[in-house]
Coordinates of C-alpha atoms in Angstrom, one line a residue:
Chain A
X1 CA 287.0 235.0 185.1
X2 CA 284.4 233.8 182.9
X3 CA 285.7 233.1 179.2
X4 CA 283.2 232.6 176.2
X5 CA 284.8 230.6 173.9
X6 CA 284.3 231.0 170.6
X7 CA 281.6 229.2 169.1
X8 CA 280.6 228.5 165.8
X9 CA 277.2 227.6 165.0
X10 CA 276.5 224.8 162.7
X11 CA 273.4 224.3 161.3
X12 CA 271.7 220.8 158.8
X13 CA 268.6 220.5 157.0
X14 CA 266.6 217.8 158.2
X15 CA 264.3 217.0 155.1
X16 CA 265.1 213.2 155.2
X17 CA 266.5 210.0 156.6
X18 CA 269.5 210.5 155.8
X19 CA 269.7 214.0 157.7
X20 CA 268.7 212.1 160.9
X21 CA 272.0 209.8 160.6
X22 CA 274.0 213.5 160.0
X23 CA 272.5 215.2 162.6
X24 CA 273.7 212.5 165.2
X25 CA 277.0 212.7 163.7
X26 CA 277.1 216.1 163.6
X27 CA 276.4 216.4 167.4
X28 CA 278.8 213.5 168.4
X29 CA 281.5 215.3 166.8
X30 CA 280.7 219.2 168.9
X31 CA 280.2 216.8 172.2
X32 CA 283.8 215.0 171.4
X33 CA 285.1 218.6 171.0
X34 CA 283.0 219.6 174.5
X35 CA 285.0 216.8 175.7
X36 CA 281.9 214.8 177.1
X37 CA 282.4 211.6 178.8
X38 CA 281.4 208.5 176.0
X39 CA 278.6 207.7 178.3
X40 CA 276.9 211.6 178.8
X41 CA 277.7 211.3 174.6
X42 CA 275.6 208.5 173.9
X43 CA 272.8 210.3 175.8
X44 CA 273.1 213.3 174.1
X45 CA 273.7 211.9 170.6
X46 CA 270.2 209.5 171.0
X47 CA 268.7 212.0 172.5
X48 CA 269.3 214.5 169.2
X49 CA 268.6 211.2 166.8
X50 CA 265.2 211.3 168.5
X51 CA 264.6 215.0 168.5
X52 CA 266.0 214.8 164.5
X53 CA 263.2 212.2 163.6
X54 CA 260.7 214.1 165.6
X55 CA 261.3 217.0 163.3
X56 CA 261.4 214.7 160.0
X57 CA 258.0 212.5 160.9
X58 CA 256.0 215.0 163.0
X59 CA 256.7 218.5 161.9
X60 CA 257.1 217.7 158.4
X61 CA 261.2 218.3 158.2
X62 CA 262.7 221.7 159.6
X63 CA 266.3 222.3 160.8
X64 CA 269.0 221.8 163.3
X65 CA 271.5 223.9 164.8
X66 CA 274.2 222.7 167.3
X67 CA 277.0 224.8 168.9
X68 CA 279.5 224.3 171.5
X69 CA 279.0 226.5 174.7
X70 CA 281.1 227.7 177.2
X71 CA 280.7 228.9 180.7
X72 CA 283.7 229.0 183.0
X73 CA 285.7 226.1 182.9
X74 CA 282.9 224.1 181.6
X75 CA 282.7 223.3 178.2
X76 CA 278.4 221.8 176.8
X77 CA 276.9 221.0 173.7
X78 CA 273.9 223.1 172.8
X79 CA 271.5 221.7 170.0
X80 CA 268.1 223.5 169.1
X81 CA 265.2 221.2 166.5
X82 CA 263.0 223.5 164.6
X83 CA 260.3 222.8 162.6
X84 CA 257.2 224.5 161.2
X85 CA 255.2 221.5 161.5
X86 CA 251.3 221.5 162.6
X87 CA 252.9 222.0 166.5
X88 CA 251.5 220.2 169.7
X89 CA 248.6 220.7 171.2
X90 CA 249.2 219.7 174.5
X91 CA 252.3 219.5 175.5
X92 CA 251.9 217.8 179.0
X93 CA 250.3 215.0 177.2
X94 CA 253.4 214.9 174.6
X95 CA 256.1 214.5 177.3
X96 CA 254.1 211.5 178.5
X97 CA 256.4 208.0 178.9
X98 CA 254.4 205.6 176.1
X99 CA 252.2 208.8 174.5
X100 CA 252.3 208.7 171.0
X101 CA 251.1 210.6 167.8
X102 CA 252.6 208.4 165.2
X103 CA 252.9 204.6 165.5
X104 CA 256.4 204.9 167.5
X105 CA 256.9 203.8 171.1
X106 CA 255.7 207.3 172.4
X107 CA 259.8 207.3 174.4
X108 CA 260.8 209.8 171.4
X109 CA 260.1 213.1 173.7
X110 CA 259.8 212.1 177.0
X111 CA 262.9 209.7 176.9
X112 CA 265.0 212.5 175.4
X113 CA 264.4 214.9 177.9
X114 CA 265.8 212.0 180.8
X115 CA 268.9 212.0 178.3
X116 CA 270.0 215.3 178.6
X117 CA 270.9 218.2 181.3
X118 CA 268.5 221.0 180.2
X119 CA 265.3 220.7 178.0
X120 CA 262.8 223.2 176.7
X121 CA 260.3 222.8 174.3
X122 CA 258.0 225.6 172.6
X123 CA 255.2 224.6 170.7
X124 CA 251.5 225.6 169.9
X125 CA 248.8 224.3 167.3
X126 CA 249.9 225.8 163.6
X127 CA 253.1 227.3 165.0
X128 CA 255.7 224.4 164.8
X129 CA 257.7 223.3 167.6
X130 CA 261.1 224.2 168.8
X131 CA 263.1 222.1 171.2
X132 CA 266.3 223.0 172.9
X133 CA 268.5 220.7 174.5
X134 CA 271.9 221.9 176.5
X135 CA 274.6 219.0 178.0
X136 CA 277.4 220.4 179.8
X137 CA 280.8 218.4 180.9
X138 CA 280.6 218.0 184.2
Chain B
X1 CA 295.1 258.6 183.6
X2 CA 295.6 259.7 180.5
X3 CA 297.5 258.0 177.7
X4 CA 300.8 260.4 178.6
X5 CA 300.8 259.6 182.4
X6 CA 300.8 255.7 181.5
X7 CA 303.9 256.5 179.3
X8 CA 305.3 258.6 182.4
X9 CA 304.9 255.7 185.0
X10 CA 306.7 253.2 182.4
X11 CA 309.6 255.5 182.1
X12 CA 309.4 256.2 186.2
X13 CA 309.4 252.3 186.1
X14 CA 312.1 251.7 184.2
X15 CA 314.6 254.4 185.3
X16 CA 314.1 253.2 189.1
X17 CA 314.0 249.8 188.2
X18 CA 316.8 248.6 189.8
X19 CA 315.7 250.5 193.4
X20 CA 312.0 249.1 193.4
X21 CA 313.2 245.9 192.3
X22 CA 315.8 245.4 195.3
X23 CA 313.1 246.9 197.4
X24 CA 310.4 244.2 196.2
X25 CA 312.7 240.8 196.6
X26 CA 313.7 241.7 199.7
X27 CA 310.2 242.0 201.2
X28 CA 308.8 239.0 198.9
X29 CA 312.1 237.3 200.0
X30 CA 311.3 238.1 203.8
X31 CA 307.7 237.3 203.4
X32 CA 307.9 233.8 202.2
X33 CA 311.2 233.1 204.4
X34 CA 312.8 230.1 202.1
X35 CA 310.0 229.0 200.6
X36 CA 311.4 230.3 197.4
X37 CA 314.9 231.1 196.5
X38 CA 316.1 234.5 195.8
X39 CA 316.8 233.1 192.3
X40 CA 313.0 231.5 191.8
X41 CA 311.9 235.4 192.8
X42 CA 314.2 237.0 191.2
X43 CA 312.8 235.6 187.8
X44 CA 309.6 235.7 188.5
X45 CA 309.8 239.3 189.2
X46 CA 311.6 240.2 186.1
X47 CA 308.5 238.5 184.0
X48 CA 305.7 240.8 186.3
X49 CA 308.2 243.6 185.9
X50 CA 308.6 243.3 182.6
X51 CA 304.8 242.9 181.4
X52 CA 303.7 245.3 183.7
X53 CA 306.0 248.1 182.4
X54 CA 305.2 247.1 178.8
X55 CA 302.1 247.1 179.3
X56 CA 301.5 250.6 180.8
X57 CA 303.9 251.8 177.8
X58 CA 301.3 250.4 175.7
X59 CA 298.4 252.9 177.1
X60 CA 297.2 249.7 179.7
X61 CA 295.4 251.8 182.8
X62 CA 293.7 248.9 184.4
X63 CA 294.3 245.1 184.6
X64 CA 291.3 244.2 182.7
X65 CA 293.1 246.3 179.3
X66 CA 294.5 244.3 176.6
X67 CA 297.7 245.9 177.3
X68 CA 297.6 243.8 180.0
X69 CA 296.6 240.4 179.0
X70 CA 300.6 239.0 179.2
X71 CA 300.9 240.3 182.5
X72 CA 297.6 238.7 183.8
X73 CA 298.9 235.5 182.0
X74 CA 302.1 235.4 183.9
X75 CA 300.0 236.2 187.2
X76 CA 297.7 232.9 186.8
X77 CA 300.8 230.7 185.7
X78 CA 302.5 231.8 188.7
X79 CA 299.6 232.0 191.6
X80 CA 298.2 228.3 189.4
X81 CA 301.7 226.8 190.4
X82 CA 302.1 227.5 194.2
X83 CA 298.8 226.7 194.6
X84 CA 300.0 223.6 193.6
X85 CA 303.4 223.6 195.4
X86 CA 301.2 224.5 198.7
X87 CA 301.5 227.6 199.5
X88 CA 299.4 229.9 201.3
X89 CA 297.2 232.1 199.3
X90 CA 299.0 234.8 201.5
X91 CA 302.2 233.8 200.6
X92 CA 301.0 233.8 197.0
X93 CA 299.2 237.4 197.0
X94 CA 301.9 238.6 198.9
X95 CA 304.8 238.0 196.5
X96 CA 302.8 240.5 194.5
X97 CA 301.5 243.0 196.9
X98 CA 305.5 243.4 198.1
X99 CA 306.0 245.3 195.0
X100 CA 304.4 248.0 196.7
X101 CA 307.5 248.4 199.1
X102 CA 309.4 249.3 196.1
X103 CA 306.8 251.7 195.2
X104 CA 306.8 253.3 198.4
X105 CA 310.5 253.7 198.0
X106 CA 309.5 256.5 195.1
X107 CA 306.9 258.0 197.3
X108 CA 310.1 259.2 199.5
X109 CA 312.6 259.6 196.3
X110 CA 312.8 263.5 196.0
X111 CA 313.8 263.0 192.8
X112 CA 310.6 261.6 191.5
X113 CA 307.9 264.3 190.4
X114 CA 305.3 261.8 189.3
X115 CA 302.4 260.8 191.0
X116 CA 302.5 257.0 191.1
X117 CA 298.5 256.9 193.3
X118 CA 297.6 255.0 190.1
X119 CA 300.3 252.6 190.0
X120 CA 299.3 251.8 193.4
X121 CA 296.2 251.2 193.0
X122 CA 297.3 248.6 189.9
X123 CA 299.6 246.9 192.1
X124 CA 295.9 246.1 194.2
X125 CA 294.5 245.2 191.4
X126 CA 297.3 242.8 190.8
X127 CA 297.4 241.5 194.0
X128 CA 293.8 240.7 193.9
X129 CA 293.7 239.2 190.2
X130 CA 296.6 236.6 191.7
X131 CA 294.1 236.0 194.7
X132 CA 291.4 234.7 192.4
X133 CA 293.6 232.7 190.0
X134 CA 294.8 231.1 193.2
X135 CA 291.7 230.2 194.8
X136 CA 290.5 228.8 191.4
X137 CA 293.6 226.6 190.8
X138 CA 292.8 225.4 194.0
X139 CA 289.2 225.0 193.1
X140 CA 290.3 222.6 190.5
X141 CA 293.0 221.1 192.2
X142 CA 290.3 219.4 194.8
X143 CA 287.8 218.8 192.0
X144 CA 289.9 216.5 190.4
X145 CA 291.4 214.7 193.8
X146 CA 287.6 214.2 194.4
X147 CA 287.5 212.4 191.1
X148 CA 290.4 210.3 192.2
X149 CA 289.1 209.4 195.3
X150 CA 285.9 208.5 193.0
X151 CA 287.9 206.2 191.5
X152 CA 289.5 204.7 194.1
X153 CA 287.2 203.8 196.2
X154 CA 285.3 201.5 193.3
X155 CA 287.5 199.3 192.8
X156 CA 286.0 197.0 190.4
X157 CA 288.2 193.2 190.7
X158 CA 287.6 189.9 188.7
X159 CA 287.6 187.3 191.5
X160 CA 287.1 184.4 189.3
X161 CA 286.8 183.5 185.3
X162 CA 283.8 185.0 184.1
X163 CA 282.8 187.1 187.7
X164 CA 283.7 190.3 188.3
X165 CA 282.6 192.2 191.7
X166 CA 282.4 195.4 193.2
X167 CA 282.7 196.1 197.0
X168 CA 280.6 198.9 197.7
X169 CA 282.1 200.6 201.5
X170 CA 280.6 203.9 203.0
X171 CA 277.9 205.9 202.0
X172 CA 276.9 205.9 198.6
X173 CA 275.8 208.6 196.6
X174 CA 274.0 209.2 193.1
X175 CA 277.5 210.1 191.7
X176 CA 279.2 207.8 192.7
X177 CA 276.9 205.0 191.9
X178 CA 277.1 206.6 188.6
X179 CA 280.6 206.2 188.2
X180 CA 280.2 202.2 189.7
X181 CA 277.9 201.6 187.4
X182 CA 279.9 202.7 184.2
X183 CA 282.8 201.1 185.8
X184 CA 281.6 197.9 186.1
X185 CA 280.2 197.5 182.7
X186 CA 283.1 198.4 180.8
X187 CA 284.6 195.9 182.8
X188 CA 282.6 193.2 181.7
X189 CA 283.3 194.0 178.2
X190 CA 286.9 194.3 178.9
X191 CA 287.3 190.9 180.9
X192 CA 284.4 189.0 178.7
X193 CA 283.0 188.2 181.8
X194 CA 279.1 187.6 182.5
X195 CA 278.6 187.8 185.9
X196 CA 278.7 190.7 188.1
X197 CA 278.6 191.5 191.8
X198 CA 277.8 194.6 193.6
X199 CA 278.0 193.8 197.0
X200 CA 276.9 196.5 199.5
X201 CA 277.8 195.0 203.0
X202 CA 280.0 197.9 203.8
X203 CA 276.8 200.8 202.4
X204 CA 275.2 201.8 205.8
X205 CA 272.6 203.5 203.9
X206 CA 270.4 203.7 200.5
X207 CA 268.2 206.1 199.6
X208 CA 266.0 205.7 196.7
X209 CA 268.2 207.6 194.3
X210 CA 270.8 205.2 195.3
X211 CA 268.6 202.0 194.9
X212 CA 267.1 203.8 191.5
X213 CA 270.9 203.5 190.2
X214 CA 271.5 200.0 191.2
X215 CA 268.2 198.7 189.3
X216 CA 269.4 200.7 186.6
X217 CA 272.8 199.1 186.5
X218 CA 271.2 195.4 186.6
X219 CA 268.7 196.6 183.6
X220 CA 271.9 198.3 181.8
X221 CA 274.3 194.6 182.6
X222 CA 271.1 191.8 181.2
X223 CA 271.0 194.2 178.3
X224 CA 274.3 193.8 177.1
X225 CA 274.4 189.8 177.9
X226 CA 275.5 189.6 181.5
X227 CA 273.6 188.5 184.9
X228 CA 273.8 191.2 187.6
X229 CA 273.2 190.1 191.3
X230 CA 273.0 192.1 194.6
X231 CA 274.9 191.0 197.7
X232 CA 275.4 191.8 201.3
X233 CA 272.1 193.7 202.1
X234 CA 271.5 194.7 205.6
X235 CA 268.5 194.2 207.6
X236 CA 267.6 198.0 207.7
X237 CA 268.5 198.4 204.3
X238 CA 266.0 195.6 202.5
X239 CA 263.3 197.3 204.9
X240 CA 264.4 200.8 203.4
X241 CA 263.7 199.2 199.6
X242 CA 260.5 198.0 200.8
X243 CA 259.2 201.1 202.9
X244 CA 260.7 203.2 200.0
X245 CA 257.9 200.9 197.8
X246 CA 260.9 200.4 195.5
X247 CA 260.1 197.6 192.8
X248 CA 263.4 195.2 193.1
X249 CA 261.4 193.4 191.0
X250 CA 263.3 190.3 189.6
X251 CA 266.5 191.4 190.5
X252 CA 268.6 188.6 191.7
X253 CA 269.9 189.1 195.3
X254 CA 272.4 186.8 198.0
X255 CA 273.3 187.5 201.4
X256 CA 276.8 187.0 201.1
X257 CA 279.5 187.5 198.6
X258 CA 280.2 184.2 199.0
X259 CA 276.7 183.1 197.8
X260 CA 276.5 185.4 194.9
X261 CA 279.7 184.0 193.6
X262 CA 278.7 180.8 194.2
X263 CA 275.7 180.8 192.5
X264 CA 277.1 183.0 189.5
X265 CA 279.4 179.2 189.1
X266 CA 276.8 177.1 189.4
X267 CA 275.0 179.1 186.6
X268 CA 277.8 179.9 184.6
X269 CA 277.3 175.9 184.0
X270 CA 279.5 174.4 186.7
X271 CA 278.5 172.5 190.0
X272 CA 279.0 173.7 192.6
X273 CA 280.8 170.4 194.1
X274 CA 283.2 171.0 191.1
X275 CA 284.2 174.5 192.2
X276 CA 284.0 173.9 195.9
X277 CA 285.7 170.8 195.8
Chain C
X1 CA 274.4 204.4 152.3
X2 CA 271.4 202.5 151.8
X3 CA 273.2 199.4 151.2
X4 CA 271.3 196.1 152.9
X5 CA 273.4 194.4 155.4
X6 CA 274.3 191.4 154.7
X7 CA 272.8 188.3 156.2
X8 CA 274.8 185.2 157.1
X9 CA 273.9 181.5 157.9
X10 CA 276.0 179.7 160.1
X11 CA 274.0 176.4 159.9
X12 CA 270.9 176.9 161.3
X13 CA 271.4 180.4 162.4
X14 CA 271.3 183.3 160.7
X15 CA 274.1 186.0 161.7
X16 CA 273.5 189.8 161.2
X17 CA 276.7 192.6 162.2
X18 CA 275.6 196.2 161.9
X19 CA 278.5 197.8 161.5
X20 CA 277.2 201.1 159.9
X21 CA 275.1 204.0 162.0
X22 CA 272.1 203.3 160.9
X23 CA 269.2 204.8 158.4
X24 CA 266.0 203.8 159.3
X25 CA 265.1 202.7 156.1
X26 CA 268.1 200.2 156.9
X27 CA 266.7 199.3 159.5
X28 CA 263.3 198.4 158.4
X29 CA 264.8 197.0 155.5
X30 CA 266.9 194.5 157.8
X31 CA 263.9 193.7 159.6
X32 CA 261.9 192.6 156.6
X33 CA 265.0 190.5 155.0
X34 CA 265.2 188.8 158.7
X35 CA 261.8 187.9 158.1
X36 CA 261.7 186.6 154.7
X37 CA 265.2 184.9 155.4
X38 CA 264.0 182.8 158.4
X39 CA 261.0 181.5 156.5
X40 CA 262.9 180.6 153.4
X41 CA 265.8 179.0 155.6
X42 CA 264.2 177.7 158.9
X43 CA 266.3 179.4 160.6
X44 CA 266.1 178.6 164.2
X45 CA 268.2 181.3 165.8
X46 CA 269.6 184.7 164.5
X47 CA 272.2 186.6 166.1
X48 CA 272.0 190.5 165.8
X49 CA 275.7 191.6 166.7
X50 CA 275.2 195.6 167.6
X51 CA 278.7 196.1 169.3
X52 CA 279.4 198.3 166.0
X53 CA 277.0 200.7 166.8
X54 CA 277.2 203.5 168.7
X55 CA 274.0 204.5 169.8
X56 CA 270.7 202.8 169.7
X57 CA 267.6 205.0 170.0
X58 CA 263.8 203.9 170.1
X59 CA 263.8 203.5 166.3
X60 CA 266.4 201.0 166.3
X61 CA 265.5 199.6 169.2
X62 CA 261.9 198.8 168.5
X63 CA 263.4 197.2 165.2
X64 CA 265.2 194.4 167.6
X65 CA 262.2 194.0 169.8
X66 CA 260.2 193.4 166.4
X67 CA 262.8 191.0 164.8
X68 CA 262.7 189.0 168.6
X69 CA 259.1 189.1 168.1
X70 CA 258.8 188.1 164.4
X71 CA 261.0 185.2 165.0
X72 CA 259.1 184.2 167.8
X73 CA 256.3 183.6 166.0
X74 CA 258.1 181.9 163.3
X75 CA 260.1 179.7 165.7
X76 CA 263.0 180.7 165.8
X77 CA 264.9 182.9 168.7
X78 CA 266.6 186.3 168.4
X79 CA 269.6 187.6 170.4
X80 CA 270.9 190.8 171.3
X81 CA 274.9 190.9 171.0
X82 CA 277.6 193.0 172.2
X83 CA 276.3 196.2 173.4
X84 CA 278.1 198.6 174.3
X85 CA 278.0 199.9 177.8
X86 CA 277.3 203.7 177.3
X87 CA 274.7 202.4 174.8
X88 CA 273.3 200.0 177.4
X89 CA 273.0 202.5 180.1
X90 CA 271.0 205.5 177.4
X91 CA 268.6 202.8 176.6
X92 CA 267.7 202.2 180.3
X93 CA 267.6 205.9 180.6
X94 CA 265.7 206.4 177.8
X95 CA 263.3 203.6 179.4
X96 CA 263.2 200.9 176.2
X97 CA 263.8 197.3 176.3
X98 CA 264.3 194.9 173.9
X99 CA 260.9 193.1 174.3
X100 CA 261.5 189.5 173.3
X101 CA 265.1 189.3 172.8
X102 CA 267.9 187.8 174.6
X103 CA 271.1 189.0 175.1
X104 CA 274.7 188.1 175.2
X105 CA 277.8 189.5 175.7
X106 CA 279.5 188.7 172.0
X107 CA 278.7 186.4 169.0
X108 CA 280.1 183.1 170.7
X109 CA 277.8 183.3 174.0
X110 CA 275.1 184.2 171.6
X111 CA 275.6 181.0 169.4
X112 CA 276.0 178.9 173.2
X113 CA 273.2 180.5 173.9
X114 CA 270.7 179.6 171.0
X115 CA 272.7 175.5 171.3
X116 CA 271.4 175.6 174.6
X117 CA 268.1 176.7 174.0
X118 CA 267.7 174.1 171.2
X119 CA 265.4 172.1 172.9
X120 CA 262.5 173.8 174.2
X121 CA 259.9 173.2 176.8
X122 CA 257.0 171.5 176.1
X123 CA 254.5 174.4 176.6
X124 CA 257.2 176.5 174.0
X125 CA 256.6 174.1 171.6
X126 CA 252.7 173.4 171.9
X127 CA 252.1 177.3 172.0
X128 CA 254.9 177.6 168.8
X129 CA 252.6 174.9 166.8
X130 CA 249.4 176.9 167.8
X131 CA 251.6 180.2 166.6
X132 CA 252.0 178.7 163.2
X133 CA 248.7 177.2 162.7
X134 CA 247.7 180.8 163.1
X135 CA 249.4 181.8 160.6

């Protein structure tokens, strides 16, 4: 008895700071409606306020959609980053604890994906980057 | 089936009502001997009756139809509270699967030209569809009693101004120290305190998951402003954390409740001949 | 939304509350204000109360850990107050800490904190000197 709920799609620019401090509002609101616990929240909402600057500083701004999923009695928050940004090279290296690109902390990726339940990332020189993140309720 | 055999069984239904109903409370009523009154039955039956009839005027040829979806919604109310109530999910299926008697009573009605196979093989489907909403109210009913017993067995007390502890008894597991952790921080906030205890005489064992947690949870306390201390670790367990190569780093542990608390006084700014005496 | 957040003295202790989720240019902003303040003030303490905010990611954290820093150097000590749990436990997840800062659990432990950190060891205050003879 598996029932898809149904979900709508939202979906933000992230062309500046601003957009960052949306986006983690944004995705605090679907994971209220998910009804995550305030801790498995938190995670999830730094997680996306990493991903959003990611997008912003390193792929040049892009976009971000975030949708509440269903399956069976469980209700998650899904939230994919896109950009079209110069992409990573190597992505091992990237998801490294204390790499970094920029002049941050080099926690951004790697500290994200410890944040959340499920995390893929796509990437490739010249072809942007896409990162997909998925917390469920339980 | 066709659409005009669907119509047919819903008029067969509806004609013979009062025959298969008689015949289906008395062998629900016999089946479940008590459990249920007559009354509690007879009302429930006239709901399924009801949406099943309707739903077969409205073209519905299997459960899954839209026709349907009131009948299956009355189904999962009814299997969701007797699997609360207690009862067997034979009990449950069979309060459904008794309809058949009444069926059966057609089968041998002279009077009845229409082939009622189909409507048999509905009433299966029924019967199964209650199955599954049974065993998956049950399925929640023990998720959440195991969330329950999370809770109650971390039991997170103030035992003086300013110290709040945590007896730790049985096995411990990832989850659970989860749930210890969270616990015990919001308490902190809650009673303004800045000590906490975790004190793990009663834990047999700790794997590194476990112990992973616990550092976690001393990191997650001195972050927001409070002192975290260890108690009551067993021999085997301190050779565990250092066979394991787990960094305990500068993690303040006591051998006894007693000393944790003590020392959580005499740092909180008070001597100890003060609180002891 | 890119207002500066006020900065309060309390005698010789400067009090910040972030009580808005926070821009990064507000943040950097903050921590360049908390700079410029201490040194015009003498400031010896300053209290950054975060129990307002609801989450605290590496940005924002490695603002605090630069403010603890900053101050350091210009002899006076940061601390960290009122974080929330669930924001406590991400950070620790997310594997940050809040380099020099110290911590407490609201604004009244953080003020009994700095009164009894007022007088410093004498290897502090020799390696403080050298600090600001650096400068």
């Amino acid at each position: 008895m598996t029932t898809v709920a149904p979900t709508t799609t939202q979906r933000l620019e992230v062309r500046g700071d601003a957009d960052v401090v949306r986006v983690r509002q944004l995705v605090r609101g679907v994971a209220q409606e998910a009804r995550l616990s305030l801790v498995v929240q938190t995670k999830l909402v730094t997680a996306a306020s990493e991903l959003a600057r990611n997008t912003l500083v390193h792929g040049g701004g892009g976009h971000v959609t975030v949708e509440l999923v269903t399956e069976g009695a469980r209700t998650g928050v899904r939230a994919v980053f896109a950009d079209d940004g110069p992409g990573i090279a190597d992505l091992d290296l990237a998801l490294t604890d204390g790499w970094t690109s920029g002049g941050g902390l080099g926690l951004g990726l790697s500290g994200s994906r410890r944040l959340v339940e499920r995390f893929s990332i796509d990437s490739a020189p010249g072809a942007g980057t896409r990162v997909e993140i998925v917390t469920w309720s339980r | 089936m066709s659409d005009a055999s669907t119509g047919a069984l819903s008029q067969v239904l509806t004609r013979h009502a009062d025959e298969v109903r008689t015949a289906w409370l008395d062998a629900a009523a016999a089946e479940l001997h008590g459990r249920s009154s007559r009354g509690e039955l007879d009302r429930e039956q006239t709901e399924i009756f009801e949406a099943l009839v309707g739903g077969l005027a409205d073209g519905g040829t299997t459960l899954r139809d839209a026709a349907f979806d009131q009948l299956r919604g009355i189904l999962a109310d009814v299997s969701a509270a007797r699997a609360r109530l207690g009862y067997t999910p034979r009990e449950t299926a069979m309060a459904v699967f008794a309809l058949k008697e009444g069926l059966y009573a057609l089968v041998s009605d002279a009077s009845v030209r229409t082939d009622i196979t189909s409507l048999l093989r509905l009433v299966d489907d029924l019967g199964l569809y209650t199955f599954e909403a049974f065993a998956e109210a049950r399925e929640a009913i023990i998720t959440e009693q195991s969330e329950q017993l999370l809770e109650l067995s971390t039991p997170v007390v103030k035992i003086w101004d300013g110290v709040v502890a945590v007896p730790l008894v049985g096995t411990l597991d990832s989850a659970r120290t989860q749930v210890v952790m969270e616990k015990l921080l919001n308490t902190l906030v809650e009673t303004g305190s800045e000590h906490a205890i975790i004190d793990i005489t009663g834990v047999p064992a700790v794997d590194t998951q476990v112990a992973q947690h616990l550092f976690k949870t001393v990191v997650a306390a001195r972050l927001m402003g409070a002192q975290c201390t260890i108690s009551g670790i067993r021999p085997q367990i301190a050779q565990t954390i250092v066979s394991l190569g787990i960094e305990f780093g500068d993690i303040r542990t006591r051998a006894s409740l007693a000393d944790a608390l003590l020392d959580a006084l005499e740092s909180g700014g008070r001597s100890a001949a003060e609180v002891t005496g | 939304m890119n207002d500066a957040i006020p900065i309060l003295k309390i005698g010789s202790t400067l009090l910040v509350s972030i009580q808005v989720d926070l821009q990064d240019t507000t943040a950097l902003r903050l921590q360049e204000d908390l700079a410029e303040r201490i040194t015009t003030t003498g400031a010896r303490g300053v209290i950054i109360d975060i129990s307002g905010l609801e989450i605290v990611d590496s940005f924002i954290g490695r603002m605090l850990a630069t403010v603890a820093a900053i101050s350091q150097v210009l002899d006076a000590r940061t601390v960290v107050v009122g974080m929330r749990p669930a924001v406590a436990i991400t950070l620790v997840e997310l594997g940050l800490s809040l380099g020099g800062a110290r911590t407490a659990l609201d604004v009244d432990r953080g003020l009994a904190l700095l009164e009894s950190d007022d007088t410093p060891s004498a290897g502090a205050t020799l390696l403080d000197a050298a600090k600001r003879r650096a400068q």
